[in-house]
Every structure is written in structure tokens, then in C-alpha cells.
């Protein structure tokens, strides 16, 4: 489920149903229904037997025929006086001029008309056709982007949201002061466009919301509509790009048509990069359909005057502004960008508060601590965290959501579900406690390290345990000292195992990976190695159609490569030795910590400080 789906689910709004296609389907079903009912309940006619013409003349001579019906000049149906079956049909092999006088002569009632079951025959003949059409109809219904809309290409995806009394406003969006400030202007314009036109001011037609997934771009667009109290049309970029060529362009046309009809309004195009990528770029040549759609979008955006009576503002969201076609960003189109940023500690706290309004909370919730314990989480992830916490509380049959539930929800999101049922041997538990204890203890003896949050030997996901630190504040850049200490902490597990068991386990795999990665960054990118100098080795290339995969371009000699490896190794070696030295010195404390971990499974910073007598 994407963030977007999540958002849609939570919002108490329903997109307008497409009544037309429902009606069409209904009529279709009624017709088919009547047809089959008629077929099954047709009057059961006594069987008619076809007899030869000679038999017929024989019966005629015997005066065994009571009446006949002449269907056409080759077919006669009739009734026998006696004999089973009484109904017969015969085909006349040649034009017999004597037949009619002969019938008259024998006093037989003669009727004209058509075969009495011809209606049924027609219906039967039509059956394969009807089944065929029904098949095609349903095929098209189920085609991608169909939903009964195959007959009305391009008309179906515009969603007008009507809020059921609960409007989303800026108050529902925590933080984002800068973005709100910029969007205030849009709101003011939609509310009272005349004030602006009188001054001859030009209001942007298109505003691009730029931000990482889950930062609240969609939410922000809805809030703008809510604040201005205007209609809101929502369409996702991927809705435009369909199987059929031309659908996207016609959907764009429809979207703007709807907008014009409902002005003043907001048209929101989510995930603009799905249609708006640079034209003619990428592997495998251009995508005709996408380019047509994009062209149509450009045409439509140019097609209305920004300051005319029908005030329409187009908002669009993307997390990849770098891949957008430059034509989209030209003045008069999406010429204004509003950054929707990842929340910082304070904002995370606000988001937590907004989302916990709807759930019953125990009094002891420490929002500040929770916010600090969720670095790097987006708004959507925090909303998810609150939901998970409520689920944990419900599962435990509590009346209130407690801090414990939040902690558990957080661990689940970061590390996977706690696996309390996993059978672990005593020896393995002891080793895990030593390993995690090693990580945890180092936090107290390194001066640049963040404080410890907690340490646990309850397995989460694939990890057997974990030691988490708690940054005091979000940081956007790190000092060399911090990174060096971080690498030392990474080696804490491995070193502790080595110290107590002589041999190490596979549990250190992730730690070693992390440490190596950081050391490599230090040398190759961050200029933190004195020998290799502040030089960027290897260019990161990000081809625009490969998405997240980063291809590293090697632009240095073999000689340099060797030196880089030596530098990385030196950093790692030094960190490892520091970890080993510290743990060796505090061996007694480590053992004490590990023993306590085996008993309690999870220890917080405070509990460890009390246990080991370490002052804050
Ligand atoms: P995006 O469109 O940027 O991917 P969404 O707008 O879909 O993100 O955000 C998903 C959900 O995350 C929202 O519905 C909301 O519940 C929550 N959310 C994100 N940012 C915020 C915020 N700043 N304040 C409150 N809730 C937020
Ligand atoms: Mg979104
Ligand atoms: Zn570890």
C-alpha cells in the first residue's frame, strides 16, 4: 500500500461514483436475464415430427389429416387425425400445383403463417452473438484502468472529493511552516481573486510540492482546498498513463474541463513525475503515450489565463523534481516550488500529537522522548506508528494506549515484529546478551556518541537483539568524531564476543557491513582521511530512469584504488582496537550488564546507569 492509498483510506471522503457505467451494466444484465429466463421457460410445444412428402400424400389419401398450415411454398405443417405424434412437418420437393386443390377437395382446414417456433429459433441463433458480446464487454471492463470505462475513454479518473463535514485545513498539518506560508497566498487568491487582479498581480498557475514520500504533500494540497473552501480535483500521474494510446491526453482534457466547470477550484496532480519525466530520455526510447499526455498537460496549462474569472490553481506533487521535463517548470506553468520537508524533532512531536488525538492515551506518554526516538521518520510513518501502537494496545485488551505500546510499535516498524516465540538456546541467549551488551556499554565510554536509548535481546525481524541510541537532536551533518565513535560502537558486538568466547558469531554481519560502509564514505566522499585528502573518489551517477539504483563510476587509477582500500582498512582497524580496549578495561561491567539482560531482556539507559553506577 502506498502512502497515498493510506491517505485515501483514512480520509473520510468518497470519490464520486461513476453512475453512468453502473447504469449501463445494469441494463445489460437485465436484458441478458430476460433472455435466458425466456429461453428456459418457453412454452413446451408438443414435438413436431418431420415426415417425407410421400408419407404426407399417403396420409392425405387416407384422409388422416385434419388441418395444415402452409409456411411457405416448400414447407407445410399440419395435424394428423390419429397417429402419434399428431404434429408433423413436411418439405415439398417440387412445386405441386395440384396440392392446394387436393387439400380443398379433402375438406382440410388450411392456414397460412409462419412456423410456430420461429421466434425461439431466432433467439437461439442469436445466443452465440450475445455471449460473444458479453465476453468482449467484460474483457474491456477488466482491462487496466477499465472499471466499465472502456466505452468512455479518458472520462473516468477525475475524482472530486467532497468532505463529509470534516474539512482538512492547515491545522491538520503539523509543522511545515515555510510551506504553509507560501501556500497562504494561493489560499488568499482562491478566496478573493479580485483583490489580486485589481493590483495587476500575477498569481502562479501551477505550484509544485516537492518532498520525500510521506511528508504530507497530498495532505497539504487537500488542506489548501479546505482552507480556501473550494472544490478539489485529485488525479494521480499514474492514472494518466494507460494501456491505450490517447487515453492519458483525453483524461488531462477531461480533468481541466471539470476544473473549469467548477472554478474556483484546485486541481491536484499527484506523482507528477509519472507523466512529467523528461521527454525522449531513458532506455528503450521514448514512451509515446506518456509524451502525448505530457504535451496535452502543457497545452491545457497554457490554455487558461491565470488571472481570469475562473480561478484554478494547479498543485502537483513529486519527490523527483530533478527528472521533470524542463518545459513543465517554465514560467506560466509549474514555476513555483514549495518544499515539503521531512519533520524535525519538534515537528515529529506535533505530528504525534495530532494523530494521537483520536486515540485514548494513558497519562504517562512522553511525546518528546518518542519524537527523539524516531529520527528520520516521515509524517506518514509516524501516523503509522500511532496506528500500530493502538493495535498493540487493542491486542492486549487495554483501555489506553501506553508508552510501552508506542515503544513496541516503533521497534516493529524499525526492526520487524518482536519474535517472542522464537526458540533460542540458553547459550545463544547468553552470547546475544554479551554481543548487545558490548554495543550498549561503549555508548558510555565514547565522548562523541549519542546516549543509549535501550538495549534488548528480544529478537526483532532477523536480528537477535539490538542496542539503540537516542540522538539529542536531529542532525543533518555529522562530525568526524561522531562517525569514528559510531564505527567503534558497531564493533562493540564483535569485540565482546571475541573477549568472552574467543570465537565470534555470524551475528556481527550487519555491524561489520555498516562500519565498512561508513569508513568508505569517510575516505571516498567526506574527505575525512588525512592521507587521501579531501577528494571525491568515484562519481555517483543516477541515471534518471533507473530510479534509486546508484551506479558508481570509477574515475581513479588502480594505484589509488589500492590506497583507498588501505585507508579504509586503517580506519576500521583503529576502531576495532578501540572497541576491544574499552571492553577489556570494563570487562566486569560488561558481564554484569549481560547477566542482567538475560534476566530482564530489555534495559533502558536509566536502568543501566543505576546497575553500573554511571552518572549522567
Ligand atoms: P505524501 O503525499 O507526501 O507522500 P501524504 O500526504 O500522503 O504524503 O501523507 C500521508 C499521511 O501522513 C497523511 O495522511 C497524514 O496522516 C500523515 N502526515 C504526513 N505529514 C503530516 C504532517 N505534517 N502533519 C500531520 N500528518 C501528517
Ligand atoms: Mg502523496
Ligand atoms: Zn551487533
XYZ file of C-alpha atoms and ligand atoms in Angstrom:
645
model
C 0.000 0.000 0.000
C 1.443 3.379 -0.890
C 1.259 6.383 1.343
C -1.240 7.688 -0.982
C -3.592 4.755 -0.588
C -3.175 5.076 3.124
C -4.130 8.693 2.975
C -7.186 7.933 0.911
C -8.263 5.256 3.296
C -8.039 7.442 6.297
C -9.727 10.470 4.869
C -13.433 10.324 5.416
C -14.112 11.153 1.828
C -15.578 9.276 -1.036
C -14.741 9.863 -4.646
C -17.854 10.462 -6.731
C -19.196 7.200 -8.113
C -19.373 6.770 -11.819
C -23.106 6.326 -12.217
C -23.138 6.117 -15.977
C -21.177 2.940 -16.246
C -23.118 1.319 -13.424
C -26.367 2.012 -15.221
C -25.001 0.565 -18.438
C -24.011 -2.624 -16.669
C -27.421 -2.860 -15.015
C -29.314 -2.537 -18.296
C -27.080 -5.123 -19.825
C -27.727 -7.598 -17.055
C -31.470 -7.105 -17.198
C -31.536 -7.837 -20.926
C -29.416 -10.936 -20.584
C -31.552 -12.042 -17.646
C -34.815 -11.693 -19.533
C -33.368 -13.521 -22.469
C -32.274 -16.553 -20.507
C -35.488 -16.623 -18.480
C -37.456 -16.653 -21.704
C -35.298 -19.411 -23.084
C -35.780 -21.609 -20.051
C -39.484 -21.029 -19.550
C -40.568 -21.237 -23.163
C -43.904 -22.997 -23.639
C -43.270 -26.667 -24.130
C -44.689 -27.349 -27.566
C -45.620 -30.928 -28.460
C -42.879 -32.356 -30.600
C -43.235 -31.911 -34.314
C -42.020 -34.732 -36.491
C -40.716 -34.217 -39.978
C -42.178 -36.699 -42.410
C -41.447 -37.333 -46.087
C -43.640 -35.900 -48.760
C -44.711 -39.355 -49.900
C -45.872 -40.225 -46.392
C -47.743 -36.927 -46.389
C -49.569 -37.769 -49.648
C -50.246 -41.212 -48.232
C -51.886 -39.660 -45.151
C -53.769 -37.339 -47.455
C -55.151 -40.220 -49.430
C -56.127 -41.934 -46.181
C -57.946 -38.734 -45.119
C -55.932 -38.825 -41.931
C -55.129 -35.092 -41.913
C -57.282 -32.646 -40.005
C -55.620 -29.320 -40.864
C -52.497 -27.878 -42.444
C -50.579 -24.669 -42.224
C -48.679 -23.548 -45.288
C -45.478 -21.886 -44.052
C -44.020 -21.102 -47.458
C -44.112 -22.746 -50.819
C -41.757 -25.510 -49.668
C -42.895 -26.189 -46.110
C -46.145 -27.431 -44.715
C -47.017 -28.160 -41.127
C -50.122 -29.964 -40.064
C -52.063 -32.105 -37.616
C -52.997 -35.717 -38.033
C -56.402 -37.074 -37.032
C -54.834 -40.117 -35.456
C -51.325 -41.387 -35.075
C -48.555 -40.309 -32.743
C -47.200 -37.721 -32.939
C -50.043 -35.748 -34.271
C -47.959 -32.756 -35.329
C -45.880 -33.104 -38.451
C -43.868 -31.071 -40.865
C -43.025 -31.911 -44.433
C -40.997 -30.340 -47.189
C -42.397 -30.205 -50.676
C -39.788 -31.473 -53.125
C -41.226 -29.641 -56.164
C -43.872 -27.093 -56.977
C -47.053 -29.148 -56.950
C -49.898 -27.155 -58.450
C -52.311 -29.973 -57.692
C -51.645 -29.851 -53.945
C -53.898 -26.973 -52.964
C -56.993 -28.219 -54.880
C -56.375 -31.657 -53.426
C -56.366 -30.285 -49.883
C -59.528 -28.333 -50.513
C -61.171 -31.364 -52.001
C -60.464 -33.357 -48.839
C -62.063 -30.689 -46.694
C -58.906 -29.893 -44.764
C -58.672 -26.592 -42.941
C -55.877 -24.553 -44.483
C -53.978 -21.774 -42.698
C -51.212 -19.558 -43.838
C -48.479 -18.227 -41.491
C -45.103 -18.825 -40.097
C -43.627 -21.717 -38.180
C -44.898 -21.567 -34.626
C -41.443 -21.744 -33.058
C -39.642 -19.309 -35.293
C -39.264 -16.726 -32.522
C -37.395 -19.241 -30.450
C -35.309 -20.210 -33.358
C -34.239 -16.588 -33.835
C -33.382 -16.277 -30.188
C -31.375 -19.470 -30.339
C -29.487 -18.253 -33.334
C -28.677 -15.038 -31.515
C -27.320 -16.803 -28.428
C -23.678 -17.144 -29.567
C -23.668 -13.494 -30.575
C -24.967 -12.334 -27.249
C -22.477 -14.484 -25.396
C -19.730 -13.133 -27.629
C -20.647 -9.528 -26.959
C -20.954 -10.161 -23.258
C -17.473 -11.666 -23.276
C -15.945 -8.688 -25.063
C -17.772 -6.290 -22.762
C -16.364 -7.893 -19.652
C -12.919 -8.162 -21.142
C -12.912 -4.422 -21.656
C -14.309 -3.776 -18.226
C -11.389 -5.609 -16.724
C -8.747 -4.037 -18.891
C -6.273 -1.922 -16.887
C -7.863 1.332 -15.945
C -11.187 -0.039 -17.092
C -13.842 -0.485 -14.471
C -16.543 -0.256 -17.097
C -14.950 2.751 -18.624
C -13.740 1.144 -21.801
C -16.700 2.714 -23.551
C -15.921 6.155 -22.284
C -12.223 6.505 -22.799
C -10.482 9.013 -20.662
C -13.513 10.142 -18.740
C -13.271 8.232 -15.586
C -10.383 9.005 -13.338
C -11.048 12.501 -12.178
C -12.000 12.382 -8.559
C -13.778 15.203 -6.947
C -13.521 14.937 -3.231
C -16.386 16.008 -1.147
C -15.669 16.150 2.515
C -18.410 14.875 4.696
C -18.464 17.819 7.005
C -14.878 17.250 8.095
C -12.660 19.576 6.223
C -8.908 19.219 6.193
C -7.219 22.509 6.986
C -3.744 23.723 7.790
C -4.449 22.839 11.401
C -4.333 19.181 10.399
C -0.844 19.568 9.028
C 1.775 19.720 11.726
C 4.840 21.864 11.233
C 5.641 22.798 7.626
C 5.716 26.476 8.467
C 7.523 27.503 5.289
C 5.270 25.523 3.003
C 2.153 26.867 4.711
C 3.440 30.395 4.436
C 3.908 30.068 0.685
C 0.575 28.382 0.190
C -1.281 31.045 2.180
C -1.007 33.180 -0.910
C -2.706 30.552 -3.025
C -5.472 30.317 -0.461
C -5.932 34.075 -0.389
C -6.148 34.169 -4.163
C -8.742 31.430 -4.361
C -10.820 33.148 -1.715
C -10.794 36.542 -3.316
C -9.174 36.643 -6.713
C -10.348 40.159 -7.411
C -8.152 41.650 -4.751
C -5.152 40.385 -6.669
C -6.309 41.147 -10.188
C -7.084 44.719 -9.178
C -3.456 45.181 -8.310
C -2.406 43.594 -11.561
C -0.567 40.960 -9.619
C 0.216 37.679 -11.286
C -0.610 34.617 -9.305
C 1.146 31.414 -10.209
C -0.967 28.896 -12.090
C 0.985 25.903 -11.009
C 2.663 25.141 -7.728
C 4.881 22.135 -7.382
C 5.050 20.474 -3.971
C 8.408 18.824 -3.643
C 9.217 16.406 -0.875
C 10.092 12.868 0.113
C 7.321 10.259 0.179
C 5.114 10.523 3.238
C 5.987 14.094 4.126
C 2.390 15.193 3.639
C 2.238 16.620 0.123
C -1.155 15.137 -0.634
C -2.382 16.208 2.773
C -1.108 19.726 2.171
C -2.930 20.011 -1.169
C -6.174 18.967 0.478
C -5.581 21.444 3.271
C -5.172 24.264 0.763
C -8.531 23.371 -0.778
C -10.052 23.140 2.678
C -8.672 26.495 3.782
C -9.893 28.223 0.639
C -13.173 26.323 0.742
C -13.100 25.410 -2.944
C -13.592 22.166 -4.871
C -10.685 19.808 -5.107
C -9.922 17.504 -8.013
C -7.445 14.787 -7.480
C -5.699 12.678 -10.040
C -2.528 10.700 -9.835
C 0.116 10.854 -12.522
C -0.040 7.137 -12.979
C -3.763 7.364 -13.753
C -2.895 9.187 -16.932
C -0.616 6.555 -18.295
C -2.710 3.715 -19.598
C -2.592 0.784 -21.902
C -4.333 2.632 -24.714
C -2.620 5.402 -26.570
C -4.508 8.653 -26.283
C -6.284 7.862 -23.052
C -3.922 9.955 -20.967
C -4.295 13.011 -23.154
C -8.065 12.770 -23.081
C -8.022 12.370 -19.307
C -5.976 15.522 -18.986
C -8.506 17.318 -21.146
C -11.332 15.992 -19.010
C -9.586 16.967 -15.798
C -9.228 20.571 -16.888
C -12.742 20.655 -18.263
C -14.073 19.559 -14.887
C -11.901 22.169 -13.260
C -13.222 24.961 -15.438
C -16.787 23.916 -14.731
C -16.182 24.034 -11.003
C -13.982 27.084 -10.684
C -12.704 28.357 -8.363
C -11.020 25.100 -7.581
C -7.820 23.230 -7.043
C -6.603 20.610 -9.433
C -4.133 18.327 -7.784
C -1.905 16.050 -9.820
C -0.200 13.599 -7.521
C 3.056 11.973 -8.524
C 3.632 14.268 -11.421
C 6.862 12.520 -12.350
C 4.868 9.561 -13.692
C 3.837 11.728 -16.651
C 6.251 14.586 -16.405
C 9.593 12.910 -16.952
C 11.946 14.399 -19.463
C 10.745 13.639 -22.939
C 12.785 11.463 -25.240
C 15.056 10.275 -22.466
C 15.561 6.923 -20.887
C 16.223 3.434 -22.008
C 14.258 1.849 -24.806
C 13.321 5.132 -26.412
C 10.506 7.474 -25.553
C 7.110 6.472 -24.327
C 4.663 7.802 -26.861
C 1.655 7.681 -24.638
C 3.386 9.439 -21.798
C 4.723 12.134 -24.072
C 1.335 12.760 -25.594
C -0.113 13.082 -22.137
C 2.591 15.486 -21.087
C 2.097 17.575 -24.206
C -1.612 17.755 -23.523
C -0.898 18.856 -19.976
C 1.311 21.661 -21.251
C -1.350 22.719 -23.741
C -4.042 22.793 -21.066
C -1.887 24.748 -18.657
C -1.271 27.365 -21.277
C -4.931 27.304 -22.216
C -6.343 29.286 -19.352
C -5.489 32.660 -18.042
C -4.079 32.679 -14.573
C -5.962 35.775 -13.626
C -9.234 35.177 -15.398
C -12.566 34.774 -13.621
C -12.274 31.050 -13.309
C -9.523 30.888 -10.763
C -7.989 27.481 -10.985
C -4.754 26.625 -9.292
C -2.916 23.514 -10.217
C -0.972 21.838 -7.477
C 1.271 18.941 -8.264
C 3.418 16.728 -6.084
C 6.636 14.916 -6.784
C 9.629 13.567 -4.956
C 11.792 13.691 -8.069
C 11.786 17.275 -9.320
C 15.115 16.541 -10.982
C 13.593 14.216 -13.561
C 10.788 16.543 -14.625
C 10.746 17.867 -18.143
C 12.025 21.415 -18.130
C 9.009 22.534 -20.148
C 6.855 21.811 -17.108
C 8.892 24.149 -14.946
C 8.826 27.113 -17.302
C 7.222 30.381 -16.186
C 3.479 30.165 -16.581
C 3.421 26.501 -15.698
C 4.816 24.974 -12.512
C 7.040 27.939 -11.933
C 6.808 27.857 -8.189
C 8.190 25.138 -5.981
C 7.228 24.608 -2.390
C 9.406 22.262 -0.404
C 7.555 19.947 1.940
C 10.336 18.926 4.270
C 10.898 15.923 6.463
C 9.781 16.756 10.006
C 12.342 17.612 12.661
C 12.090 16.580 16.316
C 9.698 19.338 17.256
C 7.501 18.687 14.234
C 7.508 14.958 14.827
C 6.192 15.684 18.286
C 3.422 17.826 16.800
C 2.517 15.143 14.271
C 2.358 12.626 17.094
C 0.031 14.914 18.991
C -2.262 15.410 16.002
C -2.553 11.726 15.302
C -2.975 10.670 18.917
C -5.955 12.986 19.334
C -8.261 10.262 18.140
C -6.987 7.511 20.419
C -7.304 7.117 24.186
C -3.920 7.711 25.780
C -2.503 6.760 29.135
C -1.213 9.768 31.003
C 2.407 8.746 31.002
C 3.076 9.299 27.283
C 6.331 11.150 26.806
C 5.926 12.756 23.383
C 9.303 14.413 23.480
C 11.075 11.142 24.062
C 9.054 9.413 21.349
C 9.856 12.149 18.890
C 13.522 11.862 19.680
C 13.363 8.102 19.286
C 12.022 8.330 15.756
C 14.697 10.143 13.797
C 14.220 10.111 10.039
C 10.591 9.065 10.194
C 8.232 10.853 7.845
C 4.772 12.074 8.770
C 3.220 9.032 7.163
C 5.464 6.735 9.168
C 4.551 8.492 12.386
C 0.863 8.190 11.551
C 1.539 4.517 11.017
C 3.404 4.298 14.326
C 0.406 5.684 16.196
C -1.850 3.205 14.470
C 0.440 0.283 15.293
C 0.594 1.367 18.914
C -3.208 1.429 19.080
C -3.268 -2.056 17.565
C -0.832 -3.362 20.174
C -2.944 -1.860 22.940
C -6.095 -3.401 21.499
C -4.436 -6.787 21.222
C -3.560 -6.584 24.907
C -7.088 -5.608 25.796
C -6.030 -2.335 27.340
C -8.289 0.676 27.719
C -5.499 3.106 26.964
C -2.507 3.167 24.706
C 0.613 3.208 26.846
C 4.208 4.187 26.275
C 5.080 0.510 26.109
C 2.784 0.103 23.096
C 4.469 3.005 21.369
C 7.905 1.555 22.050
C 6.858 -1.777 20.669
C 5.271 -0.227 17.603
C 8.433 1.708 16.957
C 10.628 -1.369 17.244
C 8.321 -3.231 14.940
C 8.481 -0.517 12.312
C 12.231 -0.127 12.551
C 13.249 -3.732 13.070
C 10.315 -6.003 12.326
C 7.965 -7.704 14.786
C 9.336 -8.910 18.072
C 9.572 -12.664 17.825
C 8.771 -13.751 21.325
C 8.060 -17.317 20.280
C 11.404 -17.922 18.643
C 13.105 -20.779 20.459
C 16.615 -19.741 21.384
C 19.037 -21.886 23.293
C 20.466 -20.665 26.621
C 23.932 -20.462 25.144
C 22.727 -18.373 22.238
C 20.867 -16.037 24.554
C 23.982 -15.561 26.632
C 26.028 -14.818 23.536
C 23.458 -12.341 22.286
C 23.484 -10.627 25.678
C 27.272 -10.315 25.552
C 27.102 -9.036 21.978
C 24.410 -6.427 22.590
C 25.945 -5.555 25.935
C 29.156 -4.763 24.079
C 27.363 -2.321 21.788
C 25.478 -0.767 24.681
C 28.380 -0.345 27.065
C 30.501 1.532 24.534
C 27.905 4.309 24.490
C 29.046 5.256 27.996
C 32.751 5.452 27.269
C 32.879 7.312 23.983
C 32.660 11.037 24.237
C 31.100 11.758 20.815
C 28.484 9.013 20.871
C 24.765 9.644 21.266
C 23.276 8.450 24.554
C 21.867 4.946 24.607
C 18.105 4.572 24.252
C 17.733 0.945 25.171
C 19.201 -2.455 24.605
C 17.283 -5.684 24.150
C 17.849 -9.351 23.436
C 14.281 -9.906 22.235
C 14.668 -10.917 18.600
C 13.225 -8.466 16.116
C 12.883 -9.438 12.495
C 16.134 -11.099 11.602
C 18.199 -9.518 14.343
C 18.655 -11.453 17.579
C 18.828 -8.264 19.598
C 19.635 -4.606 19.315
C 21.141 -1.610 21.030
C 19.635 1.715 20.027
C 20.963 5.154 20.606
C 18.926 8.258 21.119
C 20.164 11.386 19.370
C 19.578 14.558 21.369
C 18.550 16.430 18.260
C 18.281 15.701 14.577
C 21.483 16.376 12.841
C 21.912 16.982 9.195
C 25.666 16.686 9.206
C 27.939 14.630 11.421
C 31.377 15.339 12.747
C 34.311 13.075 12.110
C 34.435 12.283 15.825
C 30.837 11.114 15.865
C 31.330 8.825 12.907
C 34.503 7.339 14.344
C 32.725 6.606 17.606
C 29.790 5.151 15.700
C 32.144 2.721 13.972
C 33.605 1.769 17.338
C 30.074 1.024 18.615
C 29.480 -1.114 15.532
C 32.479 -3.232 16.529
C 31.239 -3.492 20.137
C 29.303 -6.704 19.487
C 32.072 -8.447 17.655
C 34.716 -7.402 20.191
C 32.623 -8.517 23.172
C 32.089 -11.943 21.621
C 35.804 -12.242 20.972
C 36.607 -11.201 24.507
C 34.407 -13.805 26.170
C 34.301 -16.667 23.700
C 37.456 -16.433 21.644
C 35.346 -17.084 18.595
C 32.707 -14.829 17.030
C 29.285 -15.484 15.519
C 27.523 -14.528 12.294
C 25.507 -12.022 14.316
C 28.116 -9.379 13.585
C 27.473 -9.378 9.857
C 25.302 -6.252 9.803
C 27.595 -4.380 12.180
C 30.627 -5.058 10.020
C 28.753 -4.026 6.896
C 27.680 -0.766 8.477
C 31.138 0.029 9.773
C 32.762 -0.673 6.423
C 30.241 1.452 4.585
C 30.817 4.387 6.914
C 34.591 4.101 6.657
C 34.399 4.002 2.887
C 32.254 7.120 2.853
C 34.727 8.827 5.165
C 37.591 8.184 2.783
C 35.920 8.482 -0.623
C 33.364 11.224 -0.110
C 33.645 13.093 3.135
C 37.344 13.892 2.942
C 37.923 12.621 6.492
C 41.119 10.746 5.799
C 44.300 12.766 6.031
C 46.332 10.651 3.618
C 43.772 10.525 0.852
C 42.874 14.159 1.235
C 39.538 15.854 0.738
C 38.987 14.458 -2.711
C 35.834 12.815 -4.067
C 36.724 9.412 -5.398
C 34.220 7.886 -7.777
C 31.286 9.825 -9.062
C 27.828 8.884 -8.122
C 25.697 8.713 -11.177
C 21.994 8.478 -11.068
C 20.535 7.758 -14.471
C 17.101 9.252 -14.414
C 15.224 6.148 -15.405
C 16.894 3.677 -13.133
C 15.263 5.169 -10.090
C 17.174 4.635 -6.920
C 19.996 2.469 -8.123
C 23.184 4.374 -7.993
C 25.908 3.391 -10.332
C 29.362 4.282 -9.150
C 31.674 5.490 -11.821
C 35.272 4.611 -11.236
C 37.465 7.517 -12.184
C 40.738 6.779 -10.427
C 43.756 4.601 -11.050
C 44.405 1.101 -9.754
C 47.110 2.613 -7.571
C 44.624 4.965 -5.945
C 42.153 2.121 -5.508
C 44.751 0.235 -3.530
C 45.455 3.256 -1.346
C 41.749 3.776 -0.736
C 41.426 0.215 0.478
C 44.400 0.695 2.781
C 42.905 3.891 4.215
C 39.542 2.218 4.844
C 41.222 -0.704 6.484
C 43.229 1.586 8.734
C 40.110 3.365 9.988
C 38.348 0.086 10.659
C 41.332 -1.439 12.399
C 41.705 1.528 14.685
C 38.013 1.440 15.585
C 38.130 -2.263 16.295
C 41.130 -1.850 18.568
C 39.466 0.977 20.461
C 36.363 -1.151 20.975
C 38.411 -4.059 22.237
C 40.461 -1.872 24.570
C 37.422 -0.231 26.165
C 35.598 -3.505 26.665
C 38.691 -5.176 28.059
C 39.016 -2.394 30.595
C 35.309 -2.622 31.558
C 35.051 -6.370 31.356
C 33.393 -6.676 34.778
C 30.675 -4.163 33.920
C 30.051 -5.912 30.611
C 29.488 -9.224 32.321
C 27.168 -7.640 34.864
C 25.214 -5.936 32.091
C 24.917 -9.165 30.090
C 23.679 -11.115 33.107
C 21.037 -8.502 33.823
C 19.999 -8.555 30.151
C 19.431 -12.294 30.294
C 17.069 -11.786 33.207
C 15.242 -8.649 32.087
C 15.685 -8.940 28.297
C 15.361 -5.186 27.818
C 17.216 -2.440 29.662
C 16.869 1.305 29.317
C 19.550 3.910 29.680
C 18.377 4.707 33.187
C 18.351 1.104 34.328
C 21.884 0.592 33.048
C 23.135 3.711 34.781
C 21.698 2.503 38.080
C 23.043 -1.000 37.583
C 26.575 0.099 36.793
C 26.612 3.270 38.871
C 27.350 5.558 35.948
C 26.464 9.198 36.412
C 24.711 11.254 33.791
P 2.900 12.327 0.514
O 1.784 12.702 -0.395
O 3.916 13.414 0.694
O 3.548 11.034 0.190
P 0.774 12.108 2.357
O 0.185 13.452 2.260
O 0.105 11.037 1.597
O 2.310 12.142 1.974
O 0.894 11.732 3.888
C 0.413 10.535 4.375
C -0.141 10.682 5.753
O 0.875 11.012 6.679
C -1.144 11.787 5.876
O -2.407 11.364 5.518
C -1.063 12.132 7.345
O -1.863 11.278 8.099
C 0.377 11.864 7.681
N 1.155 13.096 7.685
C 2.205 13.387 6.880
N 2.712 14.586 7.168
C 1.974 15.100 8.164
C 2.006 16.329 8.908
N 2.910 17.274 8.669
N 1.062 16.508 9.864
C 0.153 15.568 10.114
N 0.068 14.401 9.465
C 0.972 14.140 8.504
Mg 1.042 11.539 -1.864
Zn 25.567 -6.165 16.714
